[in-house]
Short mmCIF file of C-alpha atoms in Angstrom, two decimals:
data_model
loop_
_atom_site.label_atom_id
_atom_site.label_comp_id
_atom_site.label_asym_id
_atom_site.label_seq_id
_atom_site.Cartn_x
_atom_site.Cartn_y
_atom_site.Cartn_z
CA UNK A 241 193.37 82.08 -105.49
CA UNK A 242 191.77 78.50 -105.81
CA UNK A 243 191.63 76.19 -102.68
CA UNK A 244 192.96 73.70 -105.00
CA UNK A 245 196.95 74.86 -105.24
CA UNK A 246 197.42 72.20 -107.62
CA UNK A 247 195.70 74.80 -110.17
CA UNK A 248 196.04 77.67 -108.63
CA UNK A 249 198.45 80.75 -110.05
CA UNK A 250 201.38 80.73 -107.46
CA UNK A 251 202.75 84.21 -106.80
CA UNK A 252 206.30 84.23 -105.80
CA UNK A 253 207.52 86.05 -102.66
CA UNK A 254 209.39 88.67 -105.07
CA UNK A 255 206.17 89.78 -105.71
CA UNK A 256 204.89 90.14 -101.78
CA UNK A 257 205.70 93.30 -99.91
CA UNK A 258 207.42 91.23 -97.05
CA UNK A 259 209.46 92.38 -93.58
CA UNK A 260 211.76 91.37 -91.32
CA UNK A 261 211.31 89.63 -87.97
CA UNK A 262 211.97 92.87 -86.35
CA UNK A 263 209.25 95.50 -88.51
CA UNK A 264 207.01 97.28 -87.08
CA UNK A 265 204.02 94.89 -88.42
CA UNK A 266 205.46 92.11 -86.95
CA UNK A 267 206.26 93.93 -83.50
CA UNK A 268 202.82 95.16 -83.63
CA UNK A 269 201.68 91.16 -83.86
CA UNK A 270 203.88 90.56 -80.83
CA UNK A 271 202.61 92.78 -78.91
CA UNK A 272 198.86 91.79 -79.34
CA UNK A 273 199.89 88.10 -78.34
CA UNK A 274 201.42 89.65 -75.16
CA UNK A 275 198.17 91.46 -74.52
CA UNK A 276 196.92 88.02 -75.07
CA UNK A 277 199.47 86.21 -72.48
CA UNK A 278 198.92 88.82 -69.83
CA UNK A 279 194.90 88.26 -70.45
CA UNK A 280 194.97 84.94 -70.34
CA UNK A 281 197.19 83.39 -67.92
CA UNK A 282 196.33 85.79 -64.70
CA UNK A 283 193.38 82.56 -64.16
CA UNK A 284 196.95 80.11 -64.50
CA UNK A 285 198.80 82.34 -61.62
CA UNK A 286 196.28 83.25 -59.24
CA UNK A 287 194.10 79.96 -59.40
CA UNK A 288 195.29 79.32 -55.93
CA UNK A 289 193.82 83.06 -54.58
CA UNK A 290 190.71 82.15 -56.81
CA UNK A 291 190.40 78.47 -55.22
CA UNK A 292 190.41 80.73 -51.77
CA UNK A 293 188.17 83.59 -52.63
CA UNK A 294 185.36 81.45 -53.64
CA UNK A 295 185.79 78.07 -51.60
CA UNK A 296 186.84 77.69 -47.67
CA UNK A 297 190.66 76.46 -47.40
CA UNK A 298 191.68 74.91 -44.18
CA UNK A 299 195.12 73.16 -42.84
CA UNK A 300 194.23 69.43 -43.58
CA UNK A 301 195.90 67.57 -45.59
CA UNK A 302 193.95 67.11 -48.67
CA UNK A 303 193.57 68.99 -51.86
CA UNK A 304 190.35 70.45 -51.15
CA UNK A 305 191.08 71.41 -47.57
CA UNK A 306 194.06 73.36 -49.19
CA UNK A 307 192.60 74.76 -52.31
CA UNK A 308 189.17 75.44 -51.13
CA UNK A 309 188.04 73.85 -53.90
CA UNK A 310 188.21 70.55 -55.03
CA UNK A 311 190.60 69.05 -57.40
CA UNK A 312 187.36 68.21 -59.62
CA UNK A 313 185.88 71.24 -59.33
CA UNK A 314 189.39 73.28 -60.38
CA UNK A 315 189.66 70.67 -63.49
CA UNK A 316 185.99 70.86 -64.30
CA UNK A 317 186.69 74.88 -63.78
CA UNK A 318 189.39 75.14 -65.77
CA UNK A 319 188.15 72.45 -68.71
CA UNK A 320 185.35 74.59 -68.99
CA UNK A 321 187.67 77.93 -69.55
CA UNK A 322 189.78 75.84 -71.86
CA UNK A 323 187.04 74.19 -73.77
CA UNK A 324 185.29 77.82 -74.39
CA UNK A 325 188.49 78.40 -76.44
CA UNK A 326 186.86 75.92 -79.30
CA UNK A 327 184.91 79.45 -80.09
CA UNK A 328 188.03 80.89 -81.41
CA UNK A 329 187.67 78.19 -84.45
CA UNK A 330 185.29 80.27 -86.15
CA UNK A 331 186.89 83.24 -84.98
CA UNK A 332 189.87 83.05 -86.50
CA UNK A 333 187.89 81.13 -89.81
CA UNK A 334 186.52 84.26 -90.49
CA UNK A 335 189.72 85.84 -91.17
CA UNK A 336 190.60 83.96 -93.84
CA UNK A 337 187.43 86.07 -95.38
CA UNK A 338 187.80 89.68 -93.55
CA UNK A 339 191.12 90.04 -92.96
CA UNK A 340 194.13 89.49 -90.26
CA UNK A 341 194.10 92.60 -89.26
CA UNK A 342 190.47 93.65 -88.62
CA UNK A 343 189.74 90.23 -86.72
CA UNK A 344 193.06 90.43 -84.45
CA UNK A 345 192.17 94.21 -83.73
CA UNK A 346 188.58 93.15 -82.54
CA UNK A 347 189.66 89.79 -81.16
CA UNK A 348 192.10 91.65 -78.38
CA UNK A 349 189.88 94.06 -77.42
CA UNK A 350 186.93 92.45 -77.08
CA UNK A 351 188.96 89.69 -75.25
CA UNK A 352 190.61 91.90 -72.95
CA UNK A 353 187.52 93.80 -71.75
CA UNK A 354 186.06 90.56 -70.90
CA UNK A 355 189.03 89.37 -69.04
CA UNK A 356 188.26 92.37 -66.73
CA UNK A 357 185.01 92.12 -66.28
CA UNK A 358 185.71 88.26 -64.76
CA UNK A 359 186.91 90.37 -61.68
CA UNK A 360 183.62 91.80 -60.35
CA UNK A 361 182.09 88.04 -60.66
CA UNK A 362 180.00 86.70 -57.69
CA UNK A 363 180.79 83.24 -57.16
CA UNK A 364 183.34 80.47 -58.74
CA UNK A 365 181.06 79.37 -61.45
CA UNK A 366 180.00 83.39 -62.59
CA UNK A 367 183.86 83.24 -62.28
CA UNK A 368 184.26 80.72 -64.58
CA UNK A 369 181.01 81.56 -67.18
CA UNK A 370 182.84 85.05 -67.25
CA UNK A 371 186.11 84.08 -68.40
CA UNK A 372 185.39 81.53 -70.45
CA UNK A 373 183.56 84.56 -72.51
CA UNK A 374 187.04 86.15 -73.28
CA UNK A 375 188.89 83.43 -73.12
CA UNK A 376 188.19 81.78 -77.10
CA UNK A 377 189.06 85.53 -78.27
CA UNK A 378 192.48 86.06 -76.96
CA UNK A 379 192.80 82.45 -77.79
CA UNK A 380 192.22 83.82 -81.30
CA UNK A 381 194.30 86.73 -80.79
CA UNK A 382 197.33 84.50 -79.98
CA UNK A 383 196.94 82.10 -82.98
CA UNK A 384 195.91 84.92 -85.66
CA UNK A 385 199.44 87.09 -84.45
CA UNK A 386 201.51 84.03 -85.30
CA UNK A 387 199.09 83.58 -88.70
CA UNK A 388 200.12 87.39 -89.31
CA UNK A 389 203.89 87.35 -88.59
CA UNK A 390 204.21 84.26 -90.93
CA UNK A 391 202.61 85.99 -93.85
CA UNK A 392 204.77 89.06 -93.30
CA UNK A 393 207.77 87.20 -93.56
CA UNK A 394 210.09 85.19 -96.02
CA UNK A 395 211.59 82.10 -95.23
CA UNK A 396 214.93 83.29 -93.47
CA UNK A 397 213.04 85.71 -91.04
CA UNK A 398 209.92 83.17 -90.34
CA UNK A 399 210.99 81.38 -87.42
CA UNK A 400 212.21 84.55 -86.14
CA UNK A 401 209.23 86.06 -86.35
CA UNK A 402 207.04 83.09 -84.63
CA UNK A 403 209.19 83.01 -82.00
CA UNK A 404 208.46 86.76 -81.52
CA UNK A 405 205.21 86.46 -81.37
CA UNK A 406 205.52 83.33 -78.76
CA UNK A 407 208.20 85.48 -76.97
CA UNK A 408 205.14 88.31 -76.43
CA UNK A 409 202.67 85.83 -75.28
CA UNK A 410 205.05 84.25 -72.83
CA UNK A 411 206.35 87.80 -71.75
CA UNK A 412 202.40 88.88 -71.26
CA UNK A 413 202.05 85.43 -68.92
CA UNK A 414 204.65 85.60 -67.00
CA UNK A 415 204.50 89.59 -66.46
CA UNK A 416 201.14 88.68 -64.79
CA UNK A 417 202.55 85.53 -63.14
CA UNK A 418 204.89 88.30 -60.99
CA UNK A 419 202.52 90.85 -60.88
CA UNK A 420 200.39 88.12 -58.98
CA UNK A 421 203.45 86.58 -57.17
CA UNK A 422 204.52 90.43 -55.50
CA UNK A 423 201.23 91.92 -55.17
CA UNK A 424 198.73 88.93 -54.41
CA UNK A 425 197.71 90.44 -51.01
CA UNK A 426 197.27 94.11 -52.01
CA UNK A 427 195.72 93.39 -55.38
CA UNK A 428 193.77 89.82 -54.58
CA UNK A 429 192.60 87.85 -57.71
CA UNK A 430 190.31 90.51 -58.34
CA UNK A 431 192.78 93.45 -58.63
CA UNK A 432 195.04 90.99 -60.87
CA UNK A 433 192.43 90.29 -63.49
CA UNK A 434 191.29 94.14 -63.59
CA UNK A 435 194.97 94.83 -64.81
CA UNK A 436 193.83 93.30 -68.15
CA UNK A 437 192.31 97.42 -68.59
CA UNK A 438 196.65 98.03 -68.84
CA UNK A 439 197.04 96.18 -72.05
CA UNK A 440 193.88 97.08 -73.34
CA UNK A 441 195.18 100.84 -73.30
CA UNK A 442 197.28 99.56 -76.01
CA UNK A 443 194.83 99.39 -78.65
CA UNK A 444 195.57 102.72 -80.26
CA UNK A 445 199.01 101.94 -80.75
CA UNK A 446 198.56 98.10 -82.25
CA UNK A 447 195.52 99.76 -84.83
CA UNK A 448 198.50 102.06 -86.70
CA UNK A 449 201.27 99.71 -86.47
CA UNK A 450 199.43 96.06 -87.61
CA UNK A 451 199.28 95.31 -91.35
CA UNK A 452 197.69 93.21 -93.55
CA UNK A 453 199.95 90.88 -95.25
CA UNK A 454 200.60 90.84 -98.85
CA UNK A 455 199.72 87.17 -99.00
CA UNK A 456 196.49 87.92 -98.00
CA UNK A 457 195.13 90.86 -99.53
CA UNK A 458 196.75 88.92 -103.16
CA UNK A 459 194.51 85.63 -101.85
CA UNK A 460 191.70 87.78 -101.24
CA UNK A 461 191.34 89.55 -104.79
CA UNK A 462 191.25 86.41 -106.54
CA UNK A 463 188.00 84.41 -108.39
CA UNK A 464 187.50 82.05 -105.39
CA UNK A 465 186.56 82.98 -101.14
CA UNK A 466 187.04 79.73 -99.82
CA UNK A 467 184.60 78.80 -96.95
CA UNK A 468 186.06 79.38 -93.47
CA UNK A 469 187.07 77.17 -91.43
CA UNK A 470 185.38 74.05 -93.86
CA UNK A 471 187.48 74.38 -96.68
CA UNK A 472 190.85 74.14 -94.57
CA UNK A 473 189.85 70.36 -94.67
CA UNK A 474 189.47 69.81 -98.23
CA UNK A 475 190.65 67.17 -99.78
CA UNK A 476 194.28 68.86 -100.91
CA UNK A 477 194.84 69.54 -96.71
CA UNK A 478 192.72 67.23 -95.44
CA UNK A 479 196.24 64.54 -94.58
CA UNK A 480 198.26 67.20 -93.43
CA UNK A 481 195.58 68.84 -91.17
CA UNK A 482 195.07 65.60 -90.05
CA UNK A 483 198.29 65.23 -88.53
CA UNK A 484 198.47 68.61 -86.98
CA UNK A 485 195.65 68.10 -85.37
CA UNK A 486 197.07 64.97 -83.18
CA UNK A 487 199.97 66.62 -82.73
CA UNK A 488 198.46 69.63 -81.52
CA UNK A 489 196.01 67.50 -79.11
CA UNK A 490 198.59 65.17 -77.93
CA UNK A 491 201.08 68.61 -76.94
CA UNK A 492 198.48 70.22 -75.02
CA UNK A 493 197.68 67.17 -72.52
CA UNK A 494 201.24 67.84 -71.79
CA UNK A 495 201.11 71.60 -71.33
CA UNK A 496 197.59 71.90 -70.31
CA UNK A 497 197.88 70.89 -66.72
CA UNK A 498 201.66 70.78 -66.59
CA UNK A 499 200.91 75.07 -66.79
CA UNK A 500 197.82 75.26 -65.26
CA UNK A 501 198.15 73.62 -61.66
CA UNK A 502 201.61 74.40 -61.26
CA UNK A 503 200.82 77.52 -59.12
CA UNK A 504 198.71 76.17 -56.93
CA UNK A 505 201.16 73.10 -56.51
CA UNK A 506 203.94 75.79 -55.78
CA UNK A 507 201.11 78.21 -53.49
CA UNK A 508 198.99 75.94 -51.81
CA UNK A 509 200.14 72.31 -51.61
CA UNK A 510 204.04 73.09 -51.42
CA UNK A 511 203.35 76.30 -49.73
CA UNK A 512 206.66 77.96 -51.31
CA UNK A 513 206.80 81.79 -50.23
CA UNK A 514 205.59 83.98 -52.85
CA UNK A 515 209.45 85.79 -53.51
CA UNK A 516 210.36 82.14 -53.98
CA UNK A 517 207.53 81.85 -56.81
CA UNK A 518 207.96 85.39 -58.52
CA UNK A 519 212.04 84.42 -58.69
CA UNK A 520 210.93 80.42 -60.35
CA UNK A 521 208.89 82.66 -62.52
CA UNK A 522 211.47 84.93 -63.36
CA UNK A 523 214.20 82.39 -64.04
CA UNK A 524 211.54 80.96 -66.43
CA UNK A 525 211.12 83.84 -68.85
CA UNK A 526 215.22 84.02 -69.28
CA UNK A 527 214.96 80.29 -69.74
CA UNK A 528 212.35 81.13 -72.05
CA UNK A 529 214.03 83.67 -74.05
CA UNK A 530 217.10 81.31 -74.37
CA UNK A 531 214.44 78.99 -75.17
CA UNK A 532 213.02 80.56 -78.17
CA UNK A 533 216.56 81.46 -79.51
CA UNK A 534 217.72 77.86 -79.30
CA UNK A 535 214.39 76.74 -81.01
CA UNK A 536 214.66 79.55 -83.78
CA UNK A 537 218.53 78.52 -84.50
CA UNK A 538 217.07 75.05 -84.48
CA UNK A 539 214.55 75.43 -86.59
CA UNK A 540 216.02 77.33 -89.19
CA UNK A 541 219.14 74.57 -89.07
CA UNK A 542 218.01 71.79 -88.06
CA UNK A 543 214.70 71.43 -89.33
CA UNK A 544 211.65 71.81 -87.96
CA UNK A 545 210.37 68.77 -87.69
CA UNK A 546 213.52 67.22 -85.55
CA UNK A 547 213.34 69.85 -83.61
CA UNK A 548 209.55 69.77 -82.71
CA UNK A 549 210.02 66.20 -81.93
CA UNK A 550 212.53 66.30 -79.62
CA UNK A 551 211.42 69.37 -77.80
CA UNK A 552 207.86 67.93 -77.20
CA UNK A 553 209.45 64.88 -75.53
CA UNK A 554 211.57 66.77 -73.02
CA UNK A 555 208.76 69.01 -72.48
CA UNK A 556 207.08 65.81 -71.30
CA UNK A 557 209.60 64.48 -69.30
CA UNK A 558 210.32 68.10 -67.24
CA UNK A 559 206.64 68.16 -66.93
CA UNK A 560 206.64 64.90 -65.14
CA UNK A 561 209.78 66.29 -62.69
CA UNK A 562 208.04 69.44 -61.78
CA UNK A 563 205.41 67.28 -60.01
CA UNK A 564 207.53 64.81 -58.58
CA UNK A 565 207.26 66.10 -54.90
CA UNK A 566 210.16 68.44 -53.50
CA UNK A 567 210.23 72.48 -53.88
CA UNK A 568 213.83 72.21 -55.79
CA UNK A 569 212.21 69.73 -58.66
CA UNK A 570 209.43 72.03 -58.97
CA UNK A 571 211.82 75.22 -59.34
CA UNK A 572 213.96 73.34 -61.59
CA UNK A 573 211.49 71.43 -63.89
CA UNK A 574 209.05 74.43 -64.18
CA UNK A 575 212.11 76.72 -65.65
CA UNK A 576 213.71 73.91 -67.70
CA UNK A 577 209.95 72.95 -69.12
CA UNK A 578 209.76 76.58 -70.31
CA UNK A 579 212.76 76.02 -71.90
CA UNK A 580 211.81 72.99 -73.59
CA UNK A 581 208.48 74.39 -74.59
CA UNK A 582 210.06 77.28 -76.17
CA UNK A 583 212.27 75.77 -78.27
CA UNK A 584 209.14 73.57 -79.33
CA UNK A 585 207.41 77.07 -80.41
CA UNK A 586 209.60 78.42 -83.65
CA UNK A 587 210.18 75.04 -85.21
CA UNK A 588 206.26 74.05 -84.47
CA UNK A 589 204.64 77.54 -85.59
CA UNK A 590 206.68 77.50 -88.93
CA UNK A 591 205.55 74.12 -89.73
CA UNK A 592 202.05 75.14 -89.09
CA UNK A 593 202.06 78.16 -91.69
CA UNK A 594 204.41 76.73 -94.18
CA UNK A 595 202.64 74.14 -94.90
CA UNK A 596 198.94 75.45 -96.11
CA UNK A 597 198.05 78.29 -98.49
CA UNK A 598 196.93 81.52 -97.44
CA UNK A 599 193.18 80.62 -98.58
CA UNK A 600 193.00 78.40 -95.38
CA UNK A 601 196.04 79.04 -93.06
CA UNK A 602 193.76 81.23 -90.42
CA UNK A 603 191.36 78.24 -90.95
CA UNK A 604 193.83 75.80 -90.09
CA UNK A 605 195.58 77.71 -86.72
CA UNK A 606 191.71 77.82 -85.72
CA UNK A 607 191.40 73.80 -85.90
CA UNK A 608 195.19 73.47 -84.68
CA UNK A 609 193.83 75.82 -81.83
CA UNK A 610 190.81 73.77 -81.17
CA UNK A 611 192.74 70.08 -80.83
CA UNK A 612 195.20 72.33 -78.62
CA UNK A 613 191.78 72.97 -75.96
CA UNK A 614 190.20 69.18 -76.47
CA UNK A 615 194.22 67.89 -75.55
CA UNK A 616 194.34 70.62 -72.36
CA UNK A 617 190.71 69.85 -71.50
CA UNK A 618 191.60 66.23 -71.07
CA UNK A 619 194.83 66.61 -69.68
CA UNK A 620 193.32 69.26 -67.01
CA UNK A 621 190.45 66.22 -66.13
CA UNK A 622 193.07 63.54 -65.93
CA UNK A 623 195.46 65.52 -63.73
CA UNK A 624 192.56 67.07 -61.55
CA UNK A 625 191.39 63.42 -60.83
CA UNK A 626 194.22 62.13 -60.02
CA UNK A 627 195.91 64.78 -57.74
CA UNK A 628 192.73 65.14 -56.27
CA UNK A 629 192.52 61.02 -55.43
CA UNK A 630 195.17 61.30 -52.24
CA UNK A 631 196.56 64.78 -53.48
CA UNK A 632 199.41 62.17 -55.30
CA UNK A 633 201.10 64.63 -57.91
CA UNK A 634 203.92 62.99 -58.60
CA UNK A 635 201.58 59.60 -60.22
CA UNK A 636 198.88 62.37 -61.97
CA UNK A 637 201.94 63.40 -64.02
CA UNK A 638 202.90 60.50 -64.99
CA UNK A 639 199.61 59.08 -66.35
CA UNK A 640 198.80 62.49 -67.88
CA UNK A 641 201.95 63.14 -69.56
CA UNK A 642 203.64 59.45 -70.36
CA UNK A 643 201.23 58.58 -73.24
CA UNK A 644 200.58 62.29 -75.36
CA UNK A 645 204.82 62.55 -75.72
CA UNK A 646 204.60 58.87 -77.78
CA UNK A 647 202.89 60.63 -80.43
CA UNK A 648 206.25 62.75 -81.35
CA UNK A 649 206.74 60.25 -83.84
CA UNK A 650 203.76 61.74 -85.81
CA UNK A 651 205.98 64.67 -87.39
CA UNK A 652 207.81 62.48 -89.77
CA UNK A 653 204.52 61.62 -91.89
CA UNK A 654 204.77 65.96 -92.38
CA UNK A 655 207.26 67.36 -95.12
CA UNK A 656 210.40 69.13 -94.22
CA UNK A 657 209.63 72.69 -94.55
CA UNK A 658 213.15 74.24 -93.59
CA UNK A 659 214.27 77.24 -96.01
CA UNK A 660 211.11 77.07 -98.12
CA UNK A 661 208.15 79.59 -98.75
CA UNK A 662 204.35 78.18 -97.70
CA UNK A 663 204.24 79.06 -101.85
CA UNK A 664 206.71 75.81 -102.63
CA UNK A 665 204.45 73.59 -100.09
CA UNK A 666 200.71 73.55 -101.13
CA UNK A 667 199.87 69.68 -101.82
CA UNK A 668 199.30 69.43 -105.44
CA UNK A 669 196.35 67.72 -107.06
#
């Protein structure tokens, strides 16, 4: 299969051994992106126990004195764990030339045992050089399972199947989120990110049910092996990826910090008991699931592009609420921002796969993945200064999150790809 479509032999889905949202091959997708969730966002919900194990919190007034650790040092902490996630570029390259399955196997795993190793670590900064060693691979894990659902799936089941895979990784985070919220003094932030051993237990089961996709193993018997990651930026992509790549930057400023310091807004500034944060939590994976099915119906209606658009403006704007000051905007933003970000997933994790061939669609979720950690990383520094100038929340959200929702405009330069197969899409020459 040439990296040039424009002269490349186009094999129709008829041909392709495709499944439904629901198959076991996609389920078994899902369920490594919720190992990957659960992995992942246990340093999101127990950053204020973390900020407290390793620093010395006090009852003034400022961030620091509530924390433990300052505002800089949590943004510098946590861009640092974010930016280590620009190693799942060539991570999930390489699967573009060894396979989705063999690379999301490894990726979990490897990611996982990593993840629980971050709980015997000395000091903040071992903290933080641990995690950010697992963190690019279940980074990878997450973006190769939505890579793999795509290619198992026609048009009429794809946005099903993305938001599948999104509804594991948001059922992994927020099943960790609770864990933390219920347990936090019995387990401590140690005992939370040793619980990344539970998921890994799954490994057995995800190695007989995850396939590799038609699309692939036809793309990999043909004349040309494109080179990973490079060759998604050739000149037939090269506009396209463009795009994505803004779009995906511009997004994460948004949901980088507006996820990441919300807990220890809720724990340690707002001091909200930790029933009160488990139920917010709660209340966000329904609004999440009703999320995802909204955004799927959307999507599939719609189109993905209006959809996209709109949903990464309100995500914005919800952001911006949930750090306005008050526990009840918190609660209320937090849960609708799910929502919002949810319905953002299906439509925006279509668009992504329809529109590049299988040659360099791994490729191209690994650069979409690594604007997604530059956008967080400078989101999480913006916020963290901010907040941390006179602990002012309500202003960091508005110059972190105003400017990054402008760029919705960008998905109108992309082409509608609403009931058609990534084989009708592939820029010609």
């Amino acid at each position: 299969m040439s990296t040039n479509p424009g002269s490349a032999c186009v094999h129709r889905p008829a041909e392709l051994r495709l499944h439904r949202w629901n198959d076991r091959a996609v389920v078994g997708a899902a369920i490594a992106a919720f190992a990957a969730g659960f992995g992942q966002f246990g340093v999101v919900a127990a950053l204020g126990d973390v900020a407290r194990g390793f620093g010395q919190a006090s009852t003034g007034a400022s961030l620091v004195a509530q924390a433990g650790v300052s505002g800089t040092g949590l943004g510098i902490g946590l861009g640092i764990m974010r930016l280590a996630s620009l190693g799942a570029l060539p991570v999930i390259g390489l699967a573009d030339r060894l396979g989705r399955r063999r690379m999301l196997l490894a990726t979990v795993g490897a990611g996982l045992a990593l993840t629980a190793l971050a709980a015997v670590s000395p000091t903040y900064w071992w903290f933080v050089a641990i995690f950010a060693c697992g963190r690019p691979l279940l980074a990878a894990t997450n973006g190769l399972a939505q890579v793999t659902a795509a290619e198992q799936t026609a048009s009429a089941d794809r946005a099903k199947a993305v938001a599948l895979i999104a509804a594991g990784y948001g059922t992994g985070a927020g099943a960790i989120a609770i864990l933390h919220s219920l347990a936090a003094s019995t387990l401590g932030f140690r005992g939370v990110f040793a619980l990344a051993l539970v998921p890994l237990a799954l490994l057995p089961l995800l190695w007989r049910w995850i396939e590799e996709p038609d699309r692939f193993t036809v793309a990999a018997s043909g004349p040309e092996h494109p080179v990973p990651v490079f060759d998604a930026v050739a000149r037939p992509f090269r506009r396209r990826l463009a795009v994505i790549v803004v779009l995906g930057f511009a997004v994460s400023v948004i949901t980088g910090p507006a996820n990441s310091f919300v807990f220890l807004f809720a724990q340690n500034y707002l001091r909200l008991p930790g029933i009160v944060t488990a139920a917010m939590v709660a209340g966000a994976g329904i609004a999440g699931l009703a999320g995802l099915l909204a955004g799927r119906w959307l999507a599939d209606r719609v189109g993905r592009r209006l959809t996209g658009a709109l949903a990464m403006a309100a995500v914005a704007l919800l952001a911006i609420w949930t750090y306005s000051g008050p526990a009840p905007a918190l609660v209320a933003g937090y849960i609708l921002g799910v929502f919002a970000a949810a319905v953002f997933a299906p439509a925006a994790g279509a668009l992504v796969n329809e529109l590049f061939p299988t040659s360099v669609r791994a490729s191209v979720a690994g650069w979409s993945l690594a604007a997604g950690v530059l956008g967080a990383v400078a989101g999480l520094i913006i916020f963290g200064v901010v907040a941390g100038a006179g602990h002012r929340f309500a202003l960091a959200g508005l110059v972190t999150f105003v400017p990054p929702a402008l760029v919705m405009v960008l998905f109108w330069l992309l082409p509608e790809t609403r009931g058609r197969e990534p084989e009708d899409l592939w820029p010609a020459r």
